[in-house]
PDB file of C-alpha atoms in Angstrom:
ATOM      1  CA  MET P   1      78.032 -10.528 -29.875  1.00 44.00           C
ATOM      2  CA  ALA P   2      80.554  -9.424 -32.531  1.00 52.00           C
ATOM      3  CA  ARG P   3      83.345  -7.214 -31.379  1.00 67.00           C
ATOM      4  CA  SER P   4      83.736  -3.701 -32.812  1.00 84.00           C
ATOM      5  CA  SER P   5      86.665  -2.818 -34.997  1.00 88.00           C
ATOM      6  CA  GLY P   6      88.114  -0.731 -32.107  1.00 88.00           C
ATOM      7  CA  GLN P   7      87.812  -3.607 -29.678  1.00 91.00           C
ATOM      8  CA  ARG P   8      89.726  -5.882 -31.947  1.00 93.00           C
ATOM      9  CA  LEU P   9      92.504  -3.370 -32.511  1.00 93.00           C
ATOM     10  CA  LEU P  10      92.747  -2.525 -28.789  1.00 93.00           C
ATOM     11  CA  THR P  11      92.951  -6.220 -27.921  1.00 93.00           C
ATOM     12  CA  HIS P  12      95.937  -6.573 -30.244  1.00 94.00           C
ATOM     13  CA  ASP P  13      97.868  -3.891 -28.402  1.00 95.00           C
ATOM     14  CA  ARG P  14      96.766  -5.056 -24.900  1.00 95.00           C
ATOM     15  CA  ARG P  15      98.243  -8.480 -25.693  1.00 95.00           C
ATOM     16  CA  LEU P  16     101.688  -6.889 -25.814  1.00 96.00           C
ATOM     17  CA  GLY P  17     101.461  -6.779 -22.000  1.00 96.00           C
ATOM     18  CA  VAL P  18     102.862  -3.250 -21.611  1.00 97.00           C
ATOM     19  CA  ARG P  19     101.458   0.065 -20.434  1.00 97.00           C
ATOM     20  CA  PHE P  20     102.551   2.590 -23.134  1.00 97.00           C
ATOM     21  CA  VAL P  21     102.080   1.689 -26.809  1.00 98.00           C
ATOM     22  CA  ALA P  22     103.084   4.054 -29.575  1.00 98.00           C
ATOM     23  CA  GLY P  23     101.893   3.755 -33.160  1.00 97.00           C
ATOM     24  CA  ALA P  24     103.182   5.606 -36.196  1.00 97.00           C
ATOM     25  CA  ASP P  25     101.715   5.973 -39.665  1.00 97.00           C
ATOM     26  CA  GLU P  26     101.630   8.410 -42.615  1.00 97.00           C
ATOM     27  CA  ALA P  27      99.221   9.915 -45.079  1.00 97.00           C
ATOM     28  CA  GLY P  28      99.992  11.118 -48.596  1.00 96.00           C
ATOM     29  CA  ARG P  29     102.595   8.624 -49.766  1.00 95.00           C
ATOM     30  CA  GLY P  30     100.783   8.029 -53.045  1.00 92.00           C
ATOM     31  CA  SER P  31      99.780  11.664 -53.625  1.00 96.00           C
ATOM     32  CA  LEU P  32     100.938  13.645 -56.648  1.00 97.00           C
ATOM     33  CA  ALA P  33     100.706  16.949 -54.849  1.00 97.00           C
ATOM     34  CA  GLY P  34     100.993  18.255 -51.333  1.00 97.00           C
ATOM     35  CA  PRO P  35     103.004  17.247 -48.249  1.00 98.00           C
ATOM     36  CA  LEU P  36     103.531  13.917 -46.577  1.00 98.00           C
ATOM     37  CA  VAL P  37     101.998  13.976 -43.068  1.00 98.00           C
ATOM     38  CA  VAL P  38     103.393  11.576 -40.451  1.00 98.00           C
ATOM     39  CA  ALA P  39     101.751  10.999 -37.067  1.00 98.00           C
ATOM     40  CA  GLY P  40     102.620   9.241 -33.893  1.00 98.00           C
ATOM     41  CA  VAL P  41     100.137   8.383 -31.164  1.00 98.00           C
ATOM     42  CA  LEU P  42     100.903   7.181 -27.629  1.00 98.00           C
ATOM     43  CA  LEU P  43      98.267   5.174 -25.809  1.00 97.00           C
ATOM     44  CA  ASP P  44      98.356   4.500 -22.054  1.00 96.00           C
ATOM     45  CA  TYR P  45      96.597   1.156 -21.520  1.00 94.00           C
ATOM     46  CA  GLU P  46      96.301   1.727 -17.765  1.00 93.00           C
ATOM     47  CA  LEU P  47      94.099   4.761 -18.472  1.00 91.00           C
ATOM     48  CA  LEU P  48      92.149   3.335 -21.419  1.00 90.00           C
ATOM     49  CA  GLN P  49      89.247   2.140 -19.312  1.00 84.00           C
ATOM     50  CA  GLY P  50      85.496   2.796 -19.136  1.00 79.00           C
ATOM     51  CA  GLN P  51      84.229   5.814 -20.992  1.00 77.00           C
ATOM     52  CA  ARG P  52      87.694   6.705 -22.388  1.00 77.00           C
ATOM     53  CA  VAL P  53      88.027   3.453 -24.195  1.00 81.00           C
ATOM     54  CA  ARG P  54      84.409   3.423 -25.413  1.00 84.00           C
ATOM     55  CA  ARG P  55      85.187   6.505 -27.452  1.00 85.00           C
ATOM     56  CA  LEU P  56      87.509   4.294 -29.535  1.00 89.00           C
ATOM     57  CA  SER P  57      84.978   1.591 -30.288  1.00 89.00           C
ATOM     58  CA  ALA P  58      84.752   2.646 -33.953  1.00 86.00           C
ATOM     59  CA  LEU P  59      88.525   3.002 -34.424  1.00 91.00           C
ATOM     60  CA  ASN P  60      89.730   1.626 -37.716  1.00 87.00           C
ATOM     61  CA  ASP P  61      92.251   2.097 -40.480  1.00 84.00           C
ATOM     62  CA  SER P  62      91.652   5.582 -41.848  1.00 89.00           C
ATOM     63  CA  LYS P  63      91.139   4.153 -45.346  1.00 87.00           C
ATOM     64  CA  GLN P  64      88.177   2.134 -44.148  1.00 87.00           C
ATOM     65  CA  VAL P  65      86.083   5.066 -42.751  1.00 88.00           C
ATOM     66  CA  ALA P  66      84.295   7.950 -44.403  1.00 88.00           C
ATOM     67  CA  HIS P  67      85.292  11.564 -43.989  1.00 89.00           C
ATOM     68  CA  ALA P  68      82.743  12.432 -41.254  1.00 90.00           C
ATOM     69  CA  GLU P  69      83.633   9.380 -39.217  1.00 92.00           C
ATOM     70  CA  ARG P  70      87.347  10.096 -39.526  1.00 94.00           C
ATOM     71  CA  GLU P  71      86.750  13.581 -38.129  1.00 95.00           C
ATOM     72  CA  ALA P  72      84.845  12.047 -35.190  1.00 94.00           C
ATOM     73  CA  LEU P  73      87.637   9.501 -34.557  1.00 94.00           C
ATOM     74  CA  PHE P  74      90.212  12.282 -34.735  1.00 96.00           C
ATOM     75  CA  HIS P  75      88.520  13.943 -31.778  1.00 95.00           C
ATOM     76  CA  ALA P  76      88.131  10.652 -29.953  1.00 94.00           C
ATOM     77  CA  VAL P  77      91.885   9.924 -30.412  1.00 96.00           C
ATOM     78  CA  ALA P  78      92.792  13.435 -29.276  1.00 95.00           C
ATOM     79  CA  GLY P  79      90.704  12.945 -26.151  1.00 93.00           C
ATOM     80  CA  CYS P  80      92.118   9.544 -25.303  1.00 93.00           C
ATOM     81  CA  ALA P  81      95.823   9.644 -26.350  1.00 95.00           C
ATOM     82  CA  SER P  82      98.581  10.383 -23.866  1.00 96.00           C
ATOM     83  CA  GLY P  83     100.625  11.970 -26.593  1.00 97.00           C
ATOM     84  CA  ILE P  84     100.379  12.917 -30.275  1.00 98.00           C
ATOM     85  CA  SER P  85     103.137  14.105 -32.611  1.00 98.00           C
ATOM     86  CA  VAL P  86     102.634  15.282 -36.184  1.00 98.00           C
ATOM     87  CA  ARG P  87     105.334  16.031 -38.726  1.00 98.00           C
ATOM     88  CA  ILE P  88     104.509  17.642 -42.089  1.00 98.00           C
ATOM     89  CA  VAL P  89     107.111  16.901 -44.743  1.00 98.00           C
ATOM     90  CA  PRO P  90     106.947  19.567 -47.454  1.00 97.00           C
ATOM     91  CA  VAL P  91     107.080  18.837 -51.259  1.00 97.00           C
ATOM     92  CA  GLY P  92     110.641  20.266 -51.607  1.00 96.00           C
ATOM     93  CA  GLU P  93     111.991  17.877 -49.028  1.00 97.00           C
ATOM     94  CA  ILE P  94     110.282  14.950 -50.664  1.00 97.00           C
ATOM     95  CA  ASP P  95     111.770  15.926 -54.044  1.00 96.00           C
ATOM     96  CA  ARG P  96     115.270  16.414 -52.585  1.00 97.00           C
ATOM     97  CA  ASN P  97     115.461  13.362 -50.392  1.00 96.00           C
ATOM     98  CA  GLY P  98     113.015  10.966 -52.091  1.00 96.00           C
ATOM     99  CA  LEU P  99     109.685   9.805 -50.797  1.00 96.00           C
ATOM    100  CA  HIS P 100     110.782   6.677 -48.971  1.00 95.00           C
ATOM    101  CA  ARG P 101     113.649   8.321 -47.147  1.00 96.00           C
ATOM    102  CA  SER P 102     111.425  11.250 -46.146  1.00 97.00           C
ATOM    103  CA  ASN P 103     108.780   8.921 -44.842  1.00 97.00           C
ATOM    104  CA  LEU P 104     111.219   6.873 -42.804  1.00 97.00           C
ATOM    105  CA  ALA P 105     112.717  10.122 -41.305  1.00 97.00           C
ATOM    106  CA  GLY P 106     109.237  11.348 -40.360  1.00 97.00           C
ATOM    107  CA  LEU P 107     108.276   8.032 -38.741  1.00 97.00           C
ATOM    108  CA  ARG P 108     111.522   8.055 -36.635  1.00 97.00           C
ATOM    109  CA  ALA P 109     110.905  11.634 -35.646  1.00 97.00           C
ATOM    110  CA  VAL P 110     107.399  11.225 -34.391  1.00 97.00           C
ATOM    111  CA  LEU P 111     108.324   8.162 -32.292  1.00 97.00           C
ATOM    112  CA  HIS P 112     111.199  10.150 -30.730  1.00 96.00           C
ATOM    113  CA  ASP P 113     108.799  13.020 -30.045  1.00 97.00           C
ATOM    114  CA  LEU P 114     106.416  11.012 -27.896  1.00 96.00           C
ATOM    115  CA  CYS P 115     106.862  11.272 -24.128  1.00 93.00           C
ATOM    116  CA  PRO P 116     107.033   9.245 -21.957  1.00 93.00           C
ATOM    117  CA  PRO P 117     109.024   6.804 -24.215  1.00 93.00           C
ATOM    118  CA  ALA P 118     106.759   3.974 -25.239  1.00 96.00           C
ATOM    119  CA  ASP P 119     107.175   0.453 -23.893  1.00 97.00           C
ATOM    120  CA  ALA P 120     106.379  -0.761 -27.420  1.00 97.00           C
ATOM    121  CA  CYS P 121     106.577   1.127 -30.720  1.00 97.00           C
ATOM    122  CA  LEU P 122     104.605  -0.169 -33.656  1.00 97.00           C
ATOM    123  CA  VAL P 123     105.005   1.057 -37.206  1.00 96.00           C
ATOM    124  CA  ASP P 124     102.815   0.382 -40.212  1.00 91.00           C
ATOM    125  CA  GLY P 125     104.906  -1.678 -42.604  1.00 89.00           C
ATOM    126  CA  PHE P 126     108.457  -0.309 -42.429  1.00 88.00           C
ATOM    127  CA  ARG P 127     111.609  -0.961 -40.422  1.00 91.00           C
ATOM    128  CA  LEU P 128     113.063   2.386 -39.546  1.00 93.00           C
ATOM    129  CA  GLY P 129     116.756   1.549 -38.960  1.00 93.00           C
ATOM    130  CA  PRO P 130     118.916   1.668 -35.848  1.00 94.00           C
ATOM    131  CA  SER P 131     118.499   5.405 -35.182  1.00 95.00           C
ATOM    132  CA  ALA P 132     114.768   4.887 -34.425  1.00 94.00           C
ATOM    133  CA  PRO P 133     113.512   3.826 -30.988  1.00 94.00           C
ATOM    134  CA  PRO P 134     113.220  -0.023 -30.763  1.00 94.00           C
ATOM    135  CA  HIS P 135     110.108  -0.831 -32.817  1.00 96.00           C
ATOM    136  CA  ARG P 136     108.162  -3.535 -34.539  1.00 94.00           C
ATOM    137  CA  ALA P 137     107.068  -3.216 -38.167  1.00 96.00           C
ATOM    138  CA  ILE P 138     103.566  -4.639 -38.780  1.00 95.00           C
ATOM    139  CA  VAL P 139     102.289  -5.338 -42.252  1.00 93.00           C
ATOM    140  CA  ASP P 140      98.796  -3.753 -42.570  1.00 91.00           C
ATOM    141  CA  GLY P 141      99.357  -2.471 -39.059  1.00 90.00           C
ATOM    142  CA  ASP P 142      96.655   0.180 -39.400  1.00 89.00           C
ATOM    143  CA  ALA P 143      94.115  -2.617 -39.697  1.00 92.00           C
ATOM    144  CA  ARG P 144      95.574  -4.601 -36.747  1.00 94.00           C
ATOM    145  CA  SER P 145      96.834  -2.277 -34.027  1.00 96.00           C
ATOM    146  CA  ALA P 146      94.891   0.447 -32.274  1.00 95.00           C
ATOM    147  CA  ALA P 147      97.921   2.692 -31.860  1.00 97.00           C
ATOM    148  CA  ILE P 148      98.757   2.523 -35.509  1.00 97.00           C
ATOM    149  CA  ALA P 149      95.142   2.969 -36.563  1.00 96.00           C
ATOM    150  CA  ALA P 150      94.936   6.030 -34.295  1.00 96.00           C
ATOM    151  CA  ALA P 151      98.083   7.435 -35.938  1.00 97.00           C
ATOM    152  CA  SER P 152      96.579   6.779 -39.375  1.00 97.00           C
ATOM    153  CA  ILE P 153      93.445   8.694 -38.468  1.00 97.00           C
ATOM    154  CA  VAL P 154      95.458  11.705 -37.188  1.00 98.00           C
ATOM    155  CA  ALA P 155      97.732  11.811 -40.256  1.00 97.00           C
ATOM    156  CA  LYS P 156      94.865  11.496 -42.708  1.00 97.00           C
ATOM    157  CA  VAL P 157      92.741  14.089 -41.059  1.00 97.00           C
ATOM    158  CA  VAL P 158      95.524  16.578 -40.680  1.00 98.00           C
ATOM    159  CA  ARG P 159      96.641  16.175 -44.294  1.00 98.00           C
ATOM    160  CA  ASP P 160      93.103  16.406 -45.700  1.00 97.00           C
ATOM    161  CA  ARG P 161      92.554  19.637 -43.794  1.00 97.00           C
ATOM    162  CA  VAL P 162      95.817  21.070 -45.114  1.00 97.00           C
ATOM    163  CA  MET P 163      94.996  20.224 -48.696  1.00 97.00           C
ATOM    164  CA  ARG P 164      91.450  21.609 -48.531  1.00 96.00           C
ATOM    165  CA  ARG P 165      92.793  24.871 -47.223  1.00 97.00           C
ATOM    166  CA  LEU P 166      95.409  24.997 -49.947  1.00 96.00           C
ATOM    167  CA  ASP P 167      92.602  24.648 -52.509  1.00 96.00           C
ATOM    168  CA  ALA P 168      91.868  28.348 -51.866  1.00 96.00           C
ATOM    169  CA  VAL P 169      95.415  29.209 -52.907  1.00 96.00           C
ATOM    170  CA  TYR P 170      95.562  26.834 -55.894  1.00 96.00           C
ATOM    171  CA  PRO P 171      91.922  26.754 -57.019  1.00 96.00           C
ATOM    172  CA  ARG P 172      92.573  25.358 -60.529  1.00 95.00           C
ATOM    173  CA  TYR P 173      93.543  21.876 -59.394  1.00 97.00           C
ATOM    174  CA  GLY P 174      90.523  20.668 -57.337  1.00 95.00           C
ATOM    175  CA  PHE P 175      92.468  19.802 -54.186  1.00 97.00           C
ATOM    176  CA  VAL P 176      89.280  20.137 -52.139  1.00 96.00           C
ATOM    177  CA  SER P 177      87.942  16.981 -53.728  1.00 95.00           C
ATOM    178  CA  HIS P 178      90.987  14.712 -54.379  1.00 96.00           C
ATOM    179  CA  VAL P 179      93.388  16.186 -51.773  1.00 97.00           C
ATOM    180  CA  GLY P 180      96.263  15.814 -54.171  1.00 96.00           C
ATOM    181  CA  TYR P 181      95.898  12.211 -55.330  1.00 96.00           C
ATOM    182  CA  ILE P 182      95.791  11.337 -58.992  1.00 94.00           C
ATOM    183  CA  THR P 183      92.342  11.458 -60.551  1.00 95.00           C
ATOM    184  CA  PRO P 184      91.333  12.059 -64.159  1.00 95.00           C
ATOM    185  CA  GLY P 185      90.282  15.634 -63.219  1.00 95.00           C
ATOM    186  CA  HIS P 186      93.500  16.330 -61.362  1.00 96.00           C
ATOM    187  CA  SER P 187      95.637  14.971 -64.301  1.00 95.00           C
ATOM    188  CA  SER P 188      93.617  17.061 -66.763  1.00 95.00           C
ATOM    189  CA  ALA P 189      94.213  20.196 -64.661  1.00 96.00           C
ATOM    190  CA  VAL P 190      97.957  19.580 -64.564  1.00 96.00           C
ATOM    191  CA  ARG P 191      97.988  19.140 -68.347  1.00 95.00           C
ATOM    192  CA  ALA P 192      96.000  22.353 -68.814  1.00 94.00           C
ATOM    193  CA  PHE P 193      97.788  24.633 -66.309  1.00 95.00           C
ATOM    194  CA  GLY P 194     101.065  22.893 -65.612  1.00 94.00           C
ATOM    195  CA  PRO P 195     102.182  21.645 -62.241  1.00 95.00           C
ATOM    196  CA  SER P 196     102.030  24.025 -59.242  1.00 96.00           C
ATOM    197  CA  SER P 197     104.681  24.465 -56.537  1.00 96.00           C
ATOM    198  CA  LEU P 198     102.685  21.804 -54.557  1.00 97.00           C
ATOM    199  CA  HIS P 199     103.271  19.119 -57.146  1.00 97.00           C
ATOM    200  CA  ARG P 200     106.000  16.502 -56.538  1.00 96.00           C
ATOM    201  CA  ARG P 201     108.334  16.840 -59.469  1.00 94.00           C
ATOM    202  CA  SER P 202     110.312  13.790 -58.490  1.00 93.00           C
ATOM    203  CA  PHE P 203     107.271  11.644 -59.444  1.00 90.00           C
ATOM    204  CA  GLN P 204     107.168  10.111 -62.899  1.00 87.00           C
ATOM    205  CA  ALA P 205     103.636  11.162 -63.610  1.00 87.00           C
ATOM    206  CA  ALA P 206     102.127  10.827 -67.046  1.00 87.00           C
ATOM    207  CA  CYS P 207     100.425  14.195 -66.715  1.00 90.00           C
ATOM    208  CA  TYR P 208     103.889  15.839 -66.601  1.00 90.00           C
ATOM    209  CA  ALA P 209     104.747  14.497 -69.990  1.00 80.00           C
ATOM    210  CA  ASP P 210     103.289  17.321 -72.042  1.00 64.00           C
ATOM    211  CA  GLU P 211     105.354  19.884 -70.153  1.00 61.00           C
ATOM    212  CA  ALA P 212     108.540  17.893 -70.715  1.00 50.00           C
ATOM    213  CA  ALA P 213     107.903  17.446 -74.473  1.00 47.00           C
TER     214      ALA P 213
END
């Protein structure tokens, strides 16, 4: 019988042979508008047994699941995790400090937030430098580690909720549908109305060209 995606991801983390595993990931790196949302999730593998672990059977990289399933997984993670930290990095900070630096700072922060300190900290893709807790960077980690996948679900769901609420404040841009990522409709709206205060001006986006001309 084939293993579920969640079983495969949980097996990866259990093979580390420790009790507390933390994962960190972000949502919104490639977005033209809106904040970066960084999440950390702490899983206690002594408690992830029976019904608690069955709730994570469908766990997967947030990019691989549809909106309704992400919402269900968000609630499953919230019910199973021993700790969750979320940091929202605003547009102004991204423009001042740069996207990559802002992302690394957020990832370091959420790992420091988690308590008790993890026996193993896993991060999707990036080394975070010596000021972070000891950690391991895993390429495509959100498709390999349960803790990172859980963090990716939390970050994506929180960010999508934020952007859909902001659609009421900035109704011209269609955030409710694309949540700030570049689409033909989003680019057209920026050309027609100009960028809003939610748009990342440090990005070299083609739809900003008319304003700069």
